[in-house]
Coordinates of C-alpha atoms in Angstrom, one line a residue:
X1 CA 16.4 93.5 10.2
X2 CA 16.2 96.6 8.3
X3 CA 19.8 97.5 7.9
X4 CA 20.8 94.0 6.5
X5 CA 18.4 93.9 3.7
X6 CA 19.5 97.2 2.8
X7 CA 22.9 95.9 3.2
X8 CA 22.0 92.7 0.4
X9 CA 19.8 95.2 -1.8
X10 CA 23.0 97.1 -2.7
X11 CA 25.1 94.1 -2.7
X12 CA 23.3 92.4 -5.2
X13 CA 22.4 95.5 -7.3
X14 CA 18.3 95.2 -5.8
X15 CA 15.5 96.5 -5.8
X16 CA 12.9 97.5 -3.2
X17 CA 9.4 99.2 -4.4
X18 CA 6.4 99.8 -1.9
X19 CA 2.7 97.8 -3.0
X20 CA -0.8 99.4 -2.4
X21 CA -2.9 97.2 0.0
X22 CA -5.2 96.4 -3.0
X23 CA -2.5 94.7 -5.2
X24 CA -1.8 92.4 -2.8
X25 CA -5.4 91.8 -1.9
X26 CA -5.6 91.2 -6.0
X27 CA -3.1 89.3 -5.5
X28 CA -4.3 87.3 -2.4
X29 CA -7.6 86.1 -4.3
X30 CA -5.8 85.3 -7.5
X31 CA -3.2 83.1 -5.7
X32 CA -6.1 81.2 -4.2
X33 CA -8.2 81.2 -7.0
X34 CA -5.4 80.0 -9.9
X35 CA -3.1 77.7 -7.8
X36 CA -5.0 77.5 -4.8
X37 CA -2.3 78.1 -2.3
X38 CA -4.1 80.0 0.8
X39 CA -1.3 82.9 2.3
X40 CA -1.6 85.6 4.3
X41 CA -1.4 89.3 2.8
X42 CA 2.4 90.1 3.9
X43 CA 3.0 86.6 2.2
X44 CA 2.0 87.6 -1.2
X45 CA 3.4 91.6 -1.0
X46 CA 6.5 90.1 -3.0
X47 CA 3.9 89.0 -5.6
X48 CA 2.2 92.1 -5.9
X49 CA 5.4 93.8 -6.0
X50 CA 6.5 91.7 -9.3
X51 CA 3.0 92.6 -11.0
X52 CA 4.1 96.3 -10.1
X53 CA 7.8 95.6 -11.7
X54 CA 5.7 93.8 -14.7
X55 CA 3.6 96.9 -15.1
X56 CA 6.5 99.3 -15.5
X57 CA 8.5 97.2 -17.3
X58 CA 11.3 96.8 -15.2
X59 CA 11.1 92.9 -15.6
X60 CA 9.8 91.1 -18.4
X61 CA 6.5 88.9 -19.1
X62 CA 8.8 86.9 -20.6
X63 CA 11.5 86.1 -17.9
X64 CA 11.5 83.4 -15.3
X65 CA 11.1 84.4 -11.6
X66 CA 10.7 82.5 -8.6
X67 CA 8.7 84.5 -5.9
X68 CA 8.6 82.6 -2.6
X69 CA 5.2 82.9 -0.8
X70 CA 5.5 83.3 3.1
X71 CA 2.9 83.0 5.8
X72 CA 0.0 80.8 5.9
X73 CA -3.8 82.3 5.5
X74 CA -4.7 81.0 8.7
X75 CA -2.5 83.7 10.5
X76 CA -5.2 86.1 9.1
X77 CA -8.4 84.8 8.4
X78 CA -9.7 88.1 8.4
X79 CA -8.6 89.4 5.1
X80 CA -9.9 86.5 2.6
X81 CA -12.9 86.1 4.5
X82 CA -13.5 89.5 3.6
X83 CA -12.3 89.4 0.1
X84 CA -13.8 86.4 -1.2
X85 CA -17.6 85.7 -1.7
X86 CA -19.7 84.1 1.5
X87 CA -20.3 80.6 1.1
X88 CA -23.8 79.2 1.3
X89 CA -24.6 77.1 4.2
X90 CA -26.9 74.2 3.1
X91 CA -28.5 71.2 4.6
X92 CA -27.4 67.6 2.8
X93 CA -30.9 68.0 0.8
X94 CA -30.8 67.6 -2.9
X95 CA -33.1 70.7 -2.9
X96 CA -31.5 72.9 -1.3
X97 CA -28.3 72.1 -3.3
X98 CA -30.3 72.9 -6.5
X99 CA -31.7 76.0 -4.8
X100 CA -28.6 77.1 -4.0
X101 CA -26.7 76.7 -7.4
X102 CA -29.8 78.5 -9.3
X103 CA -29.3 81.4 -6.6
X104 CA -25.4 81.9 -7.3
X105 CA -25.5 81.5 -11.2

């Protein structure tokens, strides 16, 4: 609950910052994208939030920090179906395959 991670915050000298949506879309997509691990947006917020600390120097690109991602993308498939490019839908023909690939490069 809220009052015990206020509680811990102080305790352990923490920090708590508020995200924009769009980092943590950003964040979302790149998470898929680079290390193809597929989470749902309140998963990554912590992620987007260490970009933010990263941006006003807060923590260092240079220290080690272990963010744990929460919540699988297939609680909200909503989100990355909107973020992320439509895939093509093909029959298994050769030509359409080439057709295809020509259309997306």
């Amino acid at each position: 609950d809220g009052e015990a991670a206020l509680k811990y915050l102080k305790i352990a000298n923490g920090r708590a910052i508020a995200v924009p949506d769009e980092a943590i879309e950003r964040q979302l997509v790149a998470l898929g994208k680079l290390e193809g691990v597929f989470a749902e947006p309140s998963g990554v917020a912590a992620l987007a939030g260490l970009e933010t600390l990263i941006d006003q120097g807060v923590i260092d690109k240079s220290d080690r920090v272990v963010v744990p991602i929460t919540g699988s993308g297939f609680k909200d498939l909503a989100t990355p179906d909107r973020l992320t490019p439509q895939v093509i839908l093909i029959a298994p023909d050769l030509n359409q395959l080439k057709a295809a690939l020509e259309s997306s490069a």
